[in-house]
PDB file of C-alpha atoms in Angstrom:
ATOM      1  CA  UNK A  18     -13.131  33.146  12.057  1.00 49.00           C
ATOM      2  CA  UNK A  19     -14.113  29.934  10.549  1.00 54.00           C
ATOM      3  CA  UNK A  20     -11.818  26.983  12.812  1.00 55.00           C
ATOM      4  CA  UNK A  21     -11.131  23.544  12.040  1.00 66.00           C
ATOM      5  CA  UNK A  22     -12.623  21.571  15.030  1.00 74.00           C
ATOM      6  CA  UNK A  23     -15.540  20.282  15.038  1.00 85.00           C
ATOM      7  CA  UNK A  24     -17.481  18.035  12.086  1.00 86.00           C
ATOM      8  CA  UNK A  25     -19.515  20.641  10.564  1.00 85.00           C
ATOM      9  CA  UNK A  26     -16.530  23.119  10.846  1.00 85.00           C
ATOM     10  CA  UNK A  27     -14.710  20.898   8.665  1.00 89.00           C
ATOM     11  CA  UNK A  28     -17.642  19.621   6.668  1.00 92.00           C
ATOM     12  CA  UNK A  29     -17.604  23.346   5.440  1.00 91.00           C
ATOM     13  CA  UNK A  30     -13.819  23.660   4.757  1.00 93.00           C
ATOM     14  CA  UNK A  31     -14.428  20.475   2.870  1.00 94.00           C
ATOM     15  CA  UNK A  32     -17.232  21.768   0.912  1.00 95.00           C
ATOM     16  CA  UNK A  33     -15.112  25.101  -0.359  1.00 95.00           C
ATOM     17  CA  UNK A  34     -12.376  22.887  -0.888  1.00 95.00           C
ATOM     18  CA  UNK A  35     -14.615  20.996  -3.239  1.00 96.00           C
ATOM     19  CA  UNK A  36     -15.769  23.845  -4.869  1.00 96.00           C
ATOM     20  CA  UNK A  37     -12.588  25.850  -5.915  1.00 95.00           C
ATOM     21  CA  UNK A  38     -10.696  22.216  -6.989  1.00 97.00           C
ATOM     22  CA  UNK A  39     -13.131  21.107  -9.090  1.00 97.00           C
ATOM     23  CA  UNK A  40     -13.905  24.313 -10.621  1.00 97.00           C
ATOM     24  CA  UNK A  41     -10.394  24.870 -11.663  1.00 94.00           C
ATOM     25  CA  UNK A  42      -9.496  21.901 -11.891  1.00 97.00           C
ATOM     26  CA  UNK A  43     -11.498  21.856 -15.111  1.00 97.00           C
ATOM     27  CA  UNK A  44     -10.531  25.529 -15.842  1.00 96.00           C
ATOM     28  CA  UNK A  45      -7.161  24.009 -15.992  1.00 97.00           C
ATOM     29  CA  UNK A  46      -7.940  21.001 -18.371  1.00 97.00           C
ATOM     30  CA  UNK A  47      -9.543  23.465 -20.741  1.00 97.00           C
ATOM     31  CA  UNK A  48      -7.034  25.677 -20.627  1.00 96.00           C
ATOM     32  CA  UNK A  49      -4.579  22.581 -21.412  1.00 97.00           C
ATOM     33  CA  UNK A  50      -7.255  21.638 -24.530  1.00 96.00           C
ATOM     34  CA  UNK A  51      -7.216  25.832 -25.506  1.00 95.00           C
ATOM     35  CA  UNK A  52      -3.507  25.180 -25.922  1.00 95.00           C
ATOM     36  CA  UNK A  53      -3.860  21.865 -27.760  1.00 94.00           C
ATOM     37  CA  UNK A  54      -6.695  23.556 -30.279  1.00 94.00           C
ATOM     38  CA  UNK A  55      -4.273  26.022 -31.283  1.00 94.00           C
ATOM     39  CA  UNK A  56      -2.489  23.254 -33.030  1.00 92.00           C
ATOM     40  CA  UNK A  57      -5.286  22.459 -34.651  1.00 91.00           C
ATOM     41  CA  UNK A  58      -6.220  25.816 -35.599  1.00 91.00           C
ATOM     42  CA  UNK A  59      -2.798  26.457 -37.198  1.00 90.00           C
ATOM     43  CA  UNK A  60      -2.645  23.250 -39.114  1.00 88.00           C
ATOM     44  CA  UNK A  61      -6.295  24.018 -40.462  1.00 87.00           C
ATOM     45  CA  UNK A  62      -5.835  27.628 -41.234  1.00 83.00           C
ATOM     46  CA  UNK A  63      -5.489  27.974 -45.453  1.00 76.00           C
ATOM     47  CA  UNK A  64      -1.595  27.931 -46.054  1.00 67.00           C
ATOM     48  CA  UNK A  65       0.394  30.873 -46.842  1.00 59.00           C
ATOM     49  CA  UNK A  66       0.814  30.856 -50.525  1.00 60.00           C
ATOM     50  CA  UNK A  67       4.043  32.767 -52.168  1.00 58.00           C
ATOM     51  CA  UNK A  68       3.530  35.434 -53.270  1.00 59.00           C
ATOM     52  CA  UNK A  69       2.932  34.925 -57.107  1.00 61.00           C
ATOM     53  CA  UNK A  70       6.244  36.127 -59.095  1.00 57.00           C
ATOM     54  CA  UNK A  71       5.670  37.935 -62.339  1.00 57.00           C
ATOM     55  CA  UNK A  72       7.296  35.537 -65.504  1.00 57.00           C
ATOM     56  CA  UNK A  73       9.765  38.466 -66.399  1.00 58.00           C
ATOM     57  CA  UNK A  74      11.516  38.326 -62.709  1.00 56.00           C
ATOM     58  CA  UNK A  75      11.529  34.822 -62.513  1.00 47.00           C
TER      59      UNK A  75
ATOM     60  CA  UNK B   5     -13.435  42.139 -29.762  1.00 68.00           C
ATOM     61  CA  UNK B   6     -10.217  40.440 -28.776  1.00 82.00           C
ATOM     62  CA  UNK B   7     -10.537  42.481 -25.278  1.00 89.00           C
ATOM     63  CA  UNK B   8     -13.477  40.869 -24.475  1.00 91.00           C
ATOM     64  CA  UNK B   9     -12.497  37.520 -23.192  1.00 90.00           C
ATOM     65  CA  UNK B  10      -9.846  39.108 -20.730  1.00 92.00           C
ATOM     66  CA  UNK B  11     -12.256  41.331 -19.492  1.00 95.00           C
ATOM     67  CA  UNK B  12     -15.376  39.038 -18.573  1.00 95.00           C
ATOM     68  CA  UNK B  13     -12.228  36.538 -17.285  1.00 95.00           C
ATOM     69  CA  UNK B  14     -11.309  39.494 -15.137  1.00 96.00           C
ATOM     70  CA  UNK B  15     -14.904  40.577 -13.933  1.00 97.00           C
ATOM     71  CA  UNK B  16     -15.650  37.158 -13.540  1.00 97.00           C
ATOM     72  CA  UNK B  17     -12.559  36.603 -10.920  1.00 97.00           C
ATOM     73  CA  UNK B  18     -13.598  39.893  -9.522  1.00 97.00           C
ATOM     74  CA  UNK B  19     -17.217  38.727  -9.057  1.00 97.00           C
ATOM     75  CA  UNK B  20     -15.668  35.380  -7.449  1.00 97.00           C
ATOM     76  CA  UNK B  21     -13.563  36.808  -5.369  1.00 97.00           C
ATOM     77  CA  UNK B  22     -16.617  39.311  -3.820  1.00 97.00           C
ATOM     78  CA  UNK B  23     -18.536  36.094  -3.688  1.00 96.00           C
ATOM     79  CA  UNK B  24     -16.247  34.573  -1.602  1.00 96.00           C
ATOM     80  CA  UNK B  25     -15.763  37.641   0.721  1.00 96.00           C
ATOM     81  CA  UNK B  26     -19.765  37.728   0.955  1.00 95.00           C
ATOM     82  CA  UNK B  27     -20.168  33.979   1.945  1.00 94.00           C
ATOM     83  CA  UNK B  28     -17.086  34.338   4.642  1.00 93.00           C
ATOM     84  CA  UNK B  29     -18.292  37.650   6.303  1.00 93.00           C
ATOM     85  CA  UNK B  30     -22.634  37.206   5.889  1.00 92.00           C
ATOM     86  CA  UNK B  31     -23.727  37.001   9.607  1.00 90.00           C
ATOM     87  CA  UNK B  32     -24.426  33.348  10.999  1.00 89.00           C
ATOM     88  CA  UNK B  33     -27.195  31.129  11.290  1.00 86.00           C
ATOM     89  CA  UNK B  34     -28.773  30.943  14.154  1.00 83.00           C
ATOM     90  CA  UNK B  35     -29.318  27.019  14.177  1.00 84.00           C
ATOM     91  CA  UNK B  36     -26.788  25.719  11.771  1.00 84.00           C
ATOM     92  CA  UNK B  37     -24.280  28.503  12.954  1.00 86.00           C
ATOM     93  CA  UNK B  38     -21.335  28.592   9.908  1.00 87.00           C
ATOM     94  CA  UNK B  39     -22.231  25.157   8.870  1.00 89.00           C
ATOM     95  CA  UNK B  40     -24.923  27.333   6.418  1.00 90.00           C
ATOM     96  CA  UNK B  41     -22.398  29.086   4.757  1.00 93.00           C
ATOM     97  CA  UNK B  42     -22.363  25.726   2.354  1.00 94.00           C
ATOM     98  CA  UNK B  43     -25.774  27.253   0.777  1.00 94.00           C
ATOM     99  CA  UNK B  44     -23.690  30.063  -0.824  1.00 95.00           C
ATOM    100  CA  UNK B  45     -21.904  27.561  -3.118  1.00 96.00           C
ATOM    101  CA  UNK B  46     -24.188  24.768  -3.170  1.00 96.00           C
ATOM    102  CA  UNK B  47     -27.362  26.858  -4.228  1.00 95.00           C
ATOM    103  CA  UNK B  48     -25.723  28.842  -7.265  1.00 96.00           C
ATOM    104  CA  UNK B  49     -24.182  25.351  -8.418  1.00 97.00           C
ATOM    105  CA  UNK B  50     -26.783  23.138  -8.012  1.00 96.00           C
ATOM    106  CA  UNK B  51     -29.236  26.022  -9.574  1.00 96.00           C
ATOM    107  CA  UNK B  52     -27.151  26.660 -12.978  1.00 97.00           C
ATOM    108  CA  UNK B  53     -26.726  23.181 -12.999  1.00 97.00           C
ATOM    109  CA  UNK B  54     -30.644  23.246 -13.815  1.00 96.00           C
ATOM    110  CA  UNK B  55     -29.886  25.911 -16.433  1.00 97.00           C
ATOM    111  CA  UNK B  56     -27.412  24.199 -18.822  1.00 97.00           C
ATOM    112  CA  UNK B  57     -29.136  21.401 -19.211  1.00 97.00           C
ATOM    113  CA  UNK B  58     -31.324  23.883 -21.342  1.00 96.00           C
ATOM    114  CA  UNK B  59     -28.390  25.445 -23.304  1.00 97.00           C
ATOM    115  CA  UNK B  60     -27.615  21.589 -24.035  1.00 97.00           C
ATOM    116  CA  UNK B  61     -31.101  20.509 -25.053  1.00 97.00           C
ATOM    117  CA  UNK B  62     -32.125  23.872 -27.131  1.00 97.00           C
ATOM    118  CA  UNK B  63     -28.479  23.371 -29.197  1.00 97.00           C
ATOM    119  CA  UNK B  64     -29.194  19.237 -29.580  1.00 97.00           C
ATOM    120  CA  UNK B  65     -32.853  20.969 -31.417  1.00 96.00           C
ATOM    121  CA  UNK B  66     -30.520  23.255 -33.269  1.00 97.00           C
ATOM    122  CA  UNK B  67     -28.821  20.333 -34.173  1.00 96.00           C
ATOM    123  CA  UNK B  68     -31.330  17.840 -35.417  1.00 96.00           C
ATOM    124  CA  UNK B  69     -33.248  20.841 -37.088  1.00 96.00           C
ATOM    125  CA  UNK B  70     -30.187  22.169 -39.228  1.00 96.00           C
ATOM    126  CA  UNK B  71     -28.038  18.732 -39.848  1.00 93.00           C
ATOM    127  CA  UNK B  72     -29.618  18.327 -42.775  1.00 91.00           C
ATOM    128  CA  UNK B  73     -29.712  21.880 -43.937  1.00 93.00           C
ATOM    129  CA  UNK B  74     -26.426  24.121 -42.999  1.00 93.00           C
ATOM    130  CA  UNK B  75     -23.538  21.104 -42.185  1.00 91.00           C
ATOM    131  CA  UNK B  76     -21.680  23.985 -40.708  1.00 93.00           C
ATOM    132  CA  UNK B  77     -23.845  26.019 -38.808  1.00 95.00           C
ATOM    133  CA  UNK B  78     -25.390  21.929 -37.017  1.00 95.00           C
ATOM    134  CA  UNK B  79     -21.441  21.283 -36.366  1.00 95.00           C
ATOM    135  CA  UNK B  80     -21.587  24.569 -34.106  1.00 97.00           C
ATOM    136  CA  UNK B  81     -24.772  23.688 -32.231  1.00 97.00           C
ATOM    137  CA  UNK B  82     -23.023  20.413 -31.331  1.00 96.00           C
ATOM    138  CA  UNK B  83     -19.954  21.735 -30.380  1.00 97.00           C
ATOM    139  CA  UNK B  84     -22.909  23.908 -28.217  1.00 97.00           C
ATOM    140  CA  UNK B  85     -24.499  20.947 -27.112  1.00 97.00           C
ATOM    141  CA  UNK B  86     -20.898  19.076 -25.863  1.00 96.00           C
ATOM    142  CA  UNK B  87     -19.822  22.632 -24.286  1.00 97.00           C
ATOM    143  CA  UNK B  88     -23.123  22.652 -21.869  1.00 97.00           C
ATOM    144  CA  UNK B  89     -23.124  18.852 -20.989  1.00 97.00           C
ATOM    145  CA  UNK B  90     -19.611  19.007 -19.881  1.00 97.00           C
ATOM    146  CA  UNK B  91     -20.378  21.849 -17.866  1.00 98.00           C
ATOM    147  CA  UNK B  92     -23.376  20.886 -16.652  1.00 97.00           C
ATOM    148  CA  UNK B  93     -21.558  17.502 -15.271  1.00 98.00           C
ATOM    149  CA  UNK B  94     -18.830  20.100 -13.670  1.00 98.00           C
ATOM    150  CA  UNK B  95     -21.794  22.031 -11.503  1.00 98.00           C
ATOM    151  CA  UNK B  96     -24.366  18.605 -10.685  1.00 97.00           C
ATOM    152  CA  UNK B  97     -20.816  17.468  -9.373  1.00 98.00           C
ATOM    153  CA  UNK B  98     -20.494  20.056  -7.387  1.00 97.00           C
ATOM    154  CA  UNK B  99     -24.162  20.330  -6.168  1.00 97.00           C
ATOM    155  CA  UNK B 100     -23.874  16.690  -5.119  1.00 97.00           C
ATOM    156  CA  UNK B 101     -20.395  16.981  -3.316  1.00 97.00           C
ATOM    157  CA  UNK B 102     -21.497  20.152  -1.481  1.00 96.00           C
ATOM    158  CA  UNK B 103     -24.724  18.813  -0.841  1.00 95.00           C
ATOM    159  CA  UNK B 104     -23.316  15.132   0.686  1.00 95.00           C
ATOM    160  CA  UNK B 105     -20.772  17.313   2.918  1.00 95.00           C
ATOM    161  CA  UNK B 106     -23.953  19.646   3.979  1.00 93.00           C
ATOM    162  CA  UNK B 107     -25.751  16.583   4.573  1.00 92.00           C
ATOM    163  CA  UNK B 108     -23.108  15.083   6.621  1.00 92.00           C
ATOM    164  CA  UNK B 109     -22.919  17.214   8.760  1.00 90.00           C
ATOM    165  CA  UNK B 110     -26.548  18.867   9.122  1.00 89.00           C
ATOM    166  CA  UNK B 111     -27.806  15.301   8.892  1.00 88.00           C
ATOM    167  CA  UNK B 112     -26.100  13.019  10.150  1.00 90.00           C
ATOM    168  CA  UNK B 113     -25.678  11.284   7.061  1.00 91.00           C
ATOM    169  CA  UNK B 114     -24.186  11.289   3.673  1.00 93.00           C
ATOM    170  CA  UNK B 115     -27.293  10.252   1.741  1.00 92.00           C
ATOM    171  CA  UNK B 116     -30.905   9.236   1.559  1.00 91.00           C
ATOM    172  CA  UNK B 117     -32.688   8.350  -1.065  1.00 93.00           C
ATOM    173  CA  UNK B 118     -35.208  11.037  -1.060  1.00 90.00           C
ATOM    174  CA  UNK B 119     -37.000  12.642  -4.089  1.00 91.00           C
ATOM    175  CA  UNK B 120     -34.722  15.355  -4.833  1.00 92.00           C
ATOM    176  CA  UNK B 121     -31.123  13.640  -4.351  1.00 94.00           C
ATOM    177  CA  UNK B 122     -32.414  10.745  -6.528  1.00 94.00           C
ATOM    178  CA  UNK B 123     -33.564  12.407  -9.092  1.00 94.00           C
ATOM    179  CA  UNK B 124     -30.420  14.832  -9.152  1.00 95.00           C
ATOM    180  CA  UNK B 125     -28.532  11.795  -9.040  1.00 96.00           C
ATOM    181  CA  UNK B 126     -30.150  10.437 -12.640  1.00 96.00           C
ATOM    182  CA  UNK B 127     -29.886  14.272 -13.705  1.00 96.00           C
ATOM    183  CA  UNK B 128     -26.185  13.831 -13.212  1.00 97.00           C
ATOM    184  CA  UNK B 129     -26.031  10.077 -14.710  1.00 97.00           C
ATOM    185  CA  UNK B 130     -27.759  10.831 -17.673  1.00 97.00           C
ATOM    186  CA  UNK B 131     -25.339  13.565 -18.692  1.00 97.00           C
ATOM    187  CA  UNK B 132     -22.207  10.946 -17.334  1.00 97.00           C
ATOM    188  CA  UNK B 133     -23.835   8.918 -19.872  1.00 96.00           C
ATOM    189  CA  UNK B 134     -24.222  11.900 -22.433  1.00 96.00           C
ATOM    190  CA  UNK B 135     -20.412  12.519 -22.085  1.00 96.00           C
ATOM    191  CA  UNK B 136     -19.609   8.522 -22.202  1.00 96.00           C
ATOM    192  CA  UNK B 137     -21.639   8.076 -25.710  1.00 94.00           C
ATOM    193  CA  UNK B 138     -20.157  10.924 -27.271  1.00 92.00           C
ATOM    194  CA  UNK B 139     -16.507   9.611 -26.611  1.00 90.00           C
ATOM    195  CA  UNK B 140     -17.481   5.866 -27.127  1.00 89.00           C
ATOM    196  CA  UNK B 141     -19.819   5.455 -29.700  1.00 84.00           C
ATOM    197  CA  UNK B 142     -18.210   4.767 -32.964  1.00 77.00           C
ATOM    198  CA  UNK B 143     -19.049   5.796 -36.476  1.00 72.00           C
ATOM    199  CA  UNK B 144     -20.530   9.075 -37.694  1.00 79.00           C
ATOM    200  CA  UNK B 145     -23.871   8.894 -36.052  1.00 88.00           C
ATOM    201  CA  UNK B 146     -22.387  10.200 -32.857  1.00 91.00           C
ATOM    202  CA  UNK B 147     -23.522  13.722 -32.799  1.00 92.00           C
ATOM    203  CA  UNK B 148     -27.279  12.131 -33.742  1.00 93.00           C
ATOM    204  CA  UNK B 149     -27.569   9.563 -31.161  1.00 94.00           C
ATOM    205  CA  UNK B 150     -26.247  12.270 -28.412  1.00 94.00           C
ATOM    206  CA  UNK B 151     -28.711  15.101 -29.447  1.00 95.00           C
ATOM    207  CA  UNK B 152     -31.430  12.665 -28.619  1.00 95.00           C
ATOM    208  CA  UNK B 153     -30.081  11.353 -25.804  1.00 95.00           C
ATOM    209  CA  UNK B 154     -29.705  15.139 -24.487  1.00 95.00           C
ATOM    210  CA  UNK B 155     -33.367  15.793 -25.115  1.00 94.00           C
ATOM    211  CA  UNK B 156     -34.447  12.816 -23.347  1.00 93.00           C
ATOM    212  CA  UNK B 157     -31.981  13.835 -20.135  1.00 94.00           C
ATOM    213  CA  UNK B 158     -33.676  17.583 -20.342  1.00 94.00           C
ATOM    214  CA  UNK B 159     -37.028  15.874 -19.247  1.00 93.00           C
ATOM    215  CA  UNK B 160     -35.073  15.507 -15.740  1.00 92.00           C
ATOM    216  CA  UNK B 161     -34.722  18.728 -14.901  1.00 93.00           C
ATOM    217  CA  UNK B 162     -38.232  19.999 -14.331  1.00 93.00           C
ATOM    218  CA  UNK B 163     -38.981  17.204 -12.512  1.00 93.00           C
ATOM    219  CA  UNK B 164     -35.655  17.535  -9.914  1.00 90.00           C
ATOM    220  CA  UNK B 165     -36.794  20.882  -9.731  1.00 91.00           C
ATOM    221  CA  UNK B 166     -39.876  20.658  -8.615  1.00 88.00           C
ATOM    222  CA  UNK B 167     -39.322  17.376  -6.825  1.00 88.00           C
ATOM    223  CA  UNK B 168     -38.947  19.262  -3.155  1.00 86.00           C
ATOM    224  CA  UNK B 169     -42.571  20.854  -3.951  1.00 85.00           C
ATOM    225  CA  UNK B 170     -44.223  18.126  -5.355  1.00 86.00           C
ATOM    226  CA  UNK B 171     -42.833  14.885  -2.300  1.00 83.00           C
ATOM    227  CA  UNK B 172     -41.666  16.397   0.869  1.00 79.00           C
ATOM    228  CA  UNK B 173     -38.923  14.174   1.977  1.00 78.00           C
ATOM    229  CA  UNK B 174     -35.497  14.955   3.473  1.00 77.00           C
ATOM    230  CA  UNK B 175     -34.461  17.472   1.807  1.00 81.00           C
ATOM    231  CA  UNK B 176     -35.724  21.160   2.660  1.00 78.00           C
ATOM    232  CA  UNK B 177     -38.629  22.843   1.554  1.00 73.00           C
ATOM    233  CA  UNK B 178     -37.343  25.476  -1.293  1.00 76.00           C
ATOM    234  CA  UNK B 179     -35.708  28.453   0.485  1.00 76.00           C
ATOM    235  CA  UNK B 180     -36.603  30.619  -2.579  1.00 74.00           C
ATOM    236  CA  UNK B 181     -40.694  30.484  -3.490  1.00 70.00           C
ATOM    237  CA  UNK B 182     -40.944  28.202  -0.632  1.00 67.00           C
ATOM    238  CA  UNK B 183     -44.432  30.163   0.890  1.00 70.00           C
ATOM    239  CA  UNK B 184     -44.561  32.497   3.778  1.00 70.00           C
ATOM    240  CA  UNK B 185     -42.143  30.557   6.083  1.00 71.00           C
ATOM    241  CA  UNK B 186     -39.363  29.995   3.329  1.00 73.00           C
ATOM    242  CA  UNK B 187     -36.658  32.719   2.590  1.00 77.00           C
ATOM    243  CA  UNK B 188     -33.429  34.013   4.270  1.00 80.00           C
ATOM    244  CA  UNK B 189     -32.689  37.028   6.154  1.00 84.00           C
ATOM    245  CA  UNK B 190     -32.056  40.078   4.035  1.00 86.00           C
ATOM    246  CA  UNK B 191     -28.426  40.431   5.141  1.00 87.00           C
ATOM    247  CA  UNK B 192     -27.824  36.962   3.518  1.00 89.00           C
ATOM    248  CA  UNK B 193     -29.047  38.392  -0.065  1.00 91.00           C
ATOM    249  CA  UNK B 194     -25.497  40.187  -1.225  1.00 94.00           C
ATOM    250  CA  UNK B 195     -23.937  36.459  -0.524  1.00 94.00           C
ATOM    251  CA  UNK B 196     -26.596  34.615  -2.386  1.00 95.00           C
ATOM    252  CA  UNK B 197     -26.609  37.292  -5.215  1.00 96.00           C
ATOM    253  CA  UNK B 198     -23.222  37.753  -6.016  1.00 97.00           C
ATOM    254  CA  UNK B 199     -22.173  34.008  -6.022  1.00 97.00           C
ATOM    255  CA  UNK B 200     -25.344  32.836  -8.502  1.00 97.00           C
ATOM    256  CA  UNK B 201     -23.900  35.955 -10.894  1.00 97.00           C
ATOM    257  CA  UNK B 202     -20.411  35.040 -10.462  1.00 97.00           C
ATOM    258  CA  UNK B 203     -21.115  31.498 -10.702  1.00 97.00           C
ATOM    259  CA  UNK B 204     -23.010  31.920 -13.752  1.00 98.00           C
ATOM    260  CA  UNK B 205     -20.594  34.625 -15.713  1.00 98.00           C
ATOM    261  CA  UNK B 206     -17.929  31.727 -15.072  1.00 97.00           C
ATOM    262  CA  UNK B 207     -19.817  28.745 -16.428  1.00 97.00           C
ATOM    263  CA  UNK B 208     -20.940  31.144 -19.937  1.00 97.00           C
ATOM    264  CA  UNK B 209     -17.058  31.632 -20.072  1.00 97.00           C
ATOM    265  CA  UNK B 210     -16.219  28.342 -19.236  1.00 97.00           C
ATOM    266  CA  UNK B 211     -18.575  26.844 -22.040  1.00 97.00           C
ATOM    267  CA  UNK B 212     -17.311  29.755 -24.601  1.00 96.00           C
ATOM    268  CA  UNK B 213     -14.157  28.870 -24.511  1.00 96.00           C
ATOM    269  CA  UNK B 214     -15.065  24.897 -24.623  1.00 97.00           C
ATOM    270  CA  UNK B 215     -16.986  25.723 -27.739  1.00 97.00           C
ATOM    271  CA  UNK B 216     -14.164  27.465 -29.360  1.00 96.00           C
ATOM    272  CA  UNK B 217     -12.058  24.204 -28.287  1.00 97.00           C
ATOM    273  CA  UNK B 218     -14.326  22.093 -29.676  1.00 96.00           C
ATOM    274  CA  UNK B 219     -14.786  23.713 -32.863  1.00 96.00           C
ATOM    275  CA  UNK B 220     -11.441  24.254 -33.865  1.00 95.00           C
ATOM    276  CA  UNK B 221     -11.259  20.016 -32.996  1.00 94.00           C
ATOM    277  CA  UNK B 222     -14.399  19.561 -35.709  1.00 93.00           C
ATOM    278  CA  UNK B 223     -12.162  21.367 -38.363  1.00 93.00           C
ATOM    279  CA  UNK B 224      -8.922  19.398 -37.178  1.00 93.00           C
ATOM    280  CA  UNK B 225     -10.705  16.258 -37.882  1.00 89.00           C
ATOM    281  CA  UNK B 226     -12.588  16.960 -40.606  1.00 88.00           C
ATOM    282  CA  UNK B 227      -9.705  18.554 -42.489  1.00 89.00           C
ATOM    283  CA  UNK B 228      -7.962  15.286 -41.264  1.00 88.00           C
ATOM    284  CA  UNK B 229     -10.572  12.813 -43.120  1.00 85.00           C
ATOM    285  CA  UNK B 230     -10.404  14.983 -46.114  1.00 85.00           C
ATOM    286  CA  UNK B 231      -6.261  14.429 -46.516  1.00 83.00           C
ATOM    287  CA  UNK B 232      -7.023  10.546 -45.647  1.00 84.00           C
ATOM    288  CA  UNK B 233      -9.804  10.375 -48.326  1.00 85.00           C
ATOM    289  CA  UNK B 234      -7.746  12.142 -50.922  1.00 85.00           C
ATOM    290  CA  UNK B 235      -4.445  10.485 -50.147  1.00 83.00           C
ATOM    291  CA  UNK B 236      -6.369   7.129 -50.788  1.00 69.00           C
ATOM    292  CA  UNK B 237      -7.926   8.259 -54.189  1.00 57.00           C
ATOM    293  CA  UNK B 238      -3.796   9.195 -55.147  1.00 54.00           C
ATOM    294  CA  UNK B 239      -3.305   5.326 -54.035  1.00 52.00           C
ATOM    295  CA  UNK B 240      -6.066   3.875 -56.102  1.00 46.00           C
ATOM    296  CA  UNK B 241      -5.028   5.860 -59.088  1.00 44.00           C
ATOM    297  CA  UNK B 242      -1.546   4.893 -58.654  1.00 42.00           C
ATOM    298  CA  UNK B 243      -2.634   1.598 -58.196  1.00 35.00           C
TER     299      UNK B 243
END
């Protein structure tokens, strides 16, 4: 069991700390940005034409 | 192929979360005691963070090769090239936080200027600086002046790499193709092993899914500057 006392005891809970925020921390800004580009993604898609209406039904 | 994205994200959790269960229950180390266990994250971090460096440089070629030939296909490799640098300033971070905190404690101190931190530390400034032009610099030579820069930064790497071979200074000899007195016990490997894959299959998904990002932002502002452009012809022919 990994305690809390001494320097090099918390040096290590530091370092995992370290690890897991920064790493998700990102994953979390990216997933932010994935939700953002699916704005983008809609508004550049081609547009939904309607659907062309023979002259007779019109 | 829409399955495969959830399932690397959930073999890549898997793989993180056996990492993690490795690192906490490999048996200690007989000077450092659980101090060591640091090596489990700050290897696999600080070793990928010599691989995409690579990813960037070989898209900033793809780049400056096709810009002038397929617009499209040179607008991918750059949205390549941003993916890797932004992830490769994600694991340096890490290798230098982990490293500092190792150092720290192992040490005594939180730096020295030694071969190997300095030249990580201009590994991890020049792709700071990568990032910095690419958001700065102004006009459309952008994507030019950062493919360059990123070929220039690559030059770092080999030389970081090899600088605990080359000048023996504070930091340790390599643990892996070290010579006969480098290496770890066997019943370390499964630690070491399964954090470097994990590590790795979450940076490639990491980057994929900045590269889709950044893509769908290259079409956003390019379909942008085409509605500006041709709004301002309608005003000059109105005018």
């Amino acid at each position: 069991m990994i305690g809390f006392q001494t320097l090099a005891q918390r040096h290590l809970v530091y370092a995992y700390c370290a690890v897991w925020i920064m790493q998700f921390g990102y994953g979390t800004w990216l997933l932010l940005q994935w939700r953002k580009s699916l704005r983008w993604k809609k508004a550049t898609e081609p547009e939904q034409t309607d659907p062309v209406v023979p002259r007779s039904h019109a | 192929m829409q399955w495969f994205g959830p399932l690397w994200l959930a073999l890549t959790f898997a793989a993180l979360g056996m990492g993690f269960y490795q690192a906490a229950t490999a048996p200690r180390e007989a000077t450092m005691g659980d101090l060591y266990r640091v090596f489990f994250y700050h290897f696999p971090h600080t070793i990928l963070s010599f691989l995409w460096p690579y990813v960037n440089c070989f898209a900033s070629f793809a780049y400056l090769y096709l810009r002038g030939r397929d617009q499209e296909k040179a607008q991918a490799a750059d949205a390549l090239a941003v993916a890797s640098a932004e992830v490769t300033v994600l694991y340096a971070s890490i290798g230098l936080a982990t490293g500092m905190l190792w150092g720290r404690a192992a040490w005594g101190i939180w730096w020295a200027w030694d071969a190997r931190l300095t030249t990580y530390l201009l590994l991890w400034l020049l792709y700071v600086s990568y990032l910095i032009v690419r958001r700065f610099s102004a006009g459309g030579q952008t994507a030019l002046i950062a493919a360059v820069l990123a070929i220039f930064a690559a030059i770092d790497v080999p030389i970081c790499y090899e600088s605990i071979r080359w000048w023996r200074t504070q930091h340790p000899a390599p643990v892996f193709g070290g010579g006969e007195d480098a290496g770890i016990d066997p019943s370390m490997w499964p630690a070491v092993l399964w954090n470097v894959g994990a590590w790795l299959m979450w940076g490639l998904l990491i980057i994929g899914v900045r590269y889709v990002v950044e893509r769908r932002k290259q079409r956003y502002q390019a379909a942008t500057a085409l509605d500006f452009l041709n709004s301002g012809d309608d005003t000059v022919e109105a005018a």
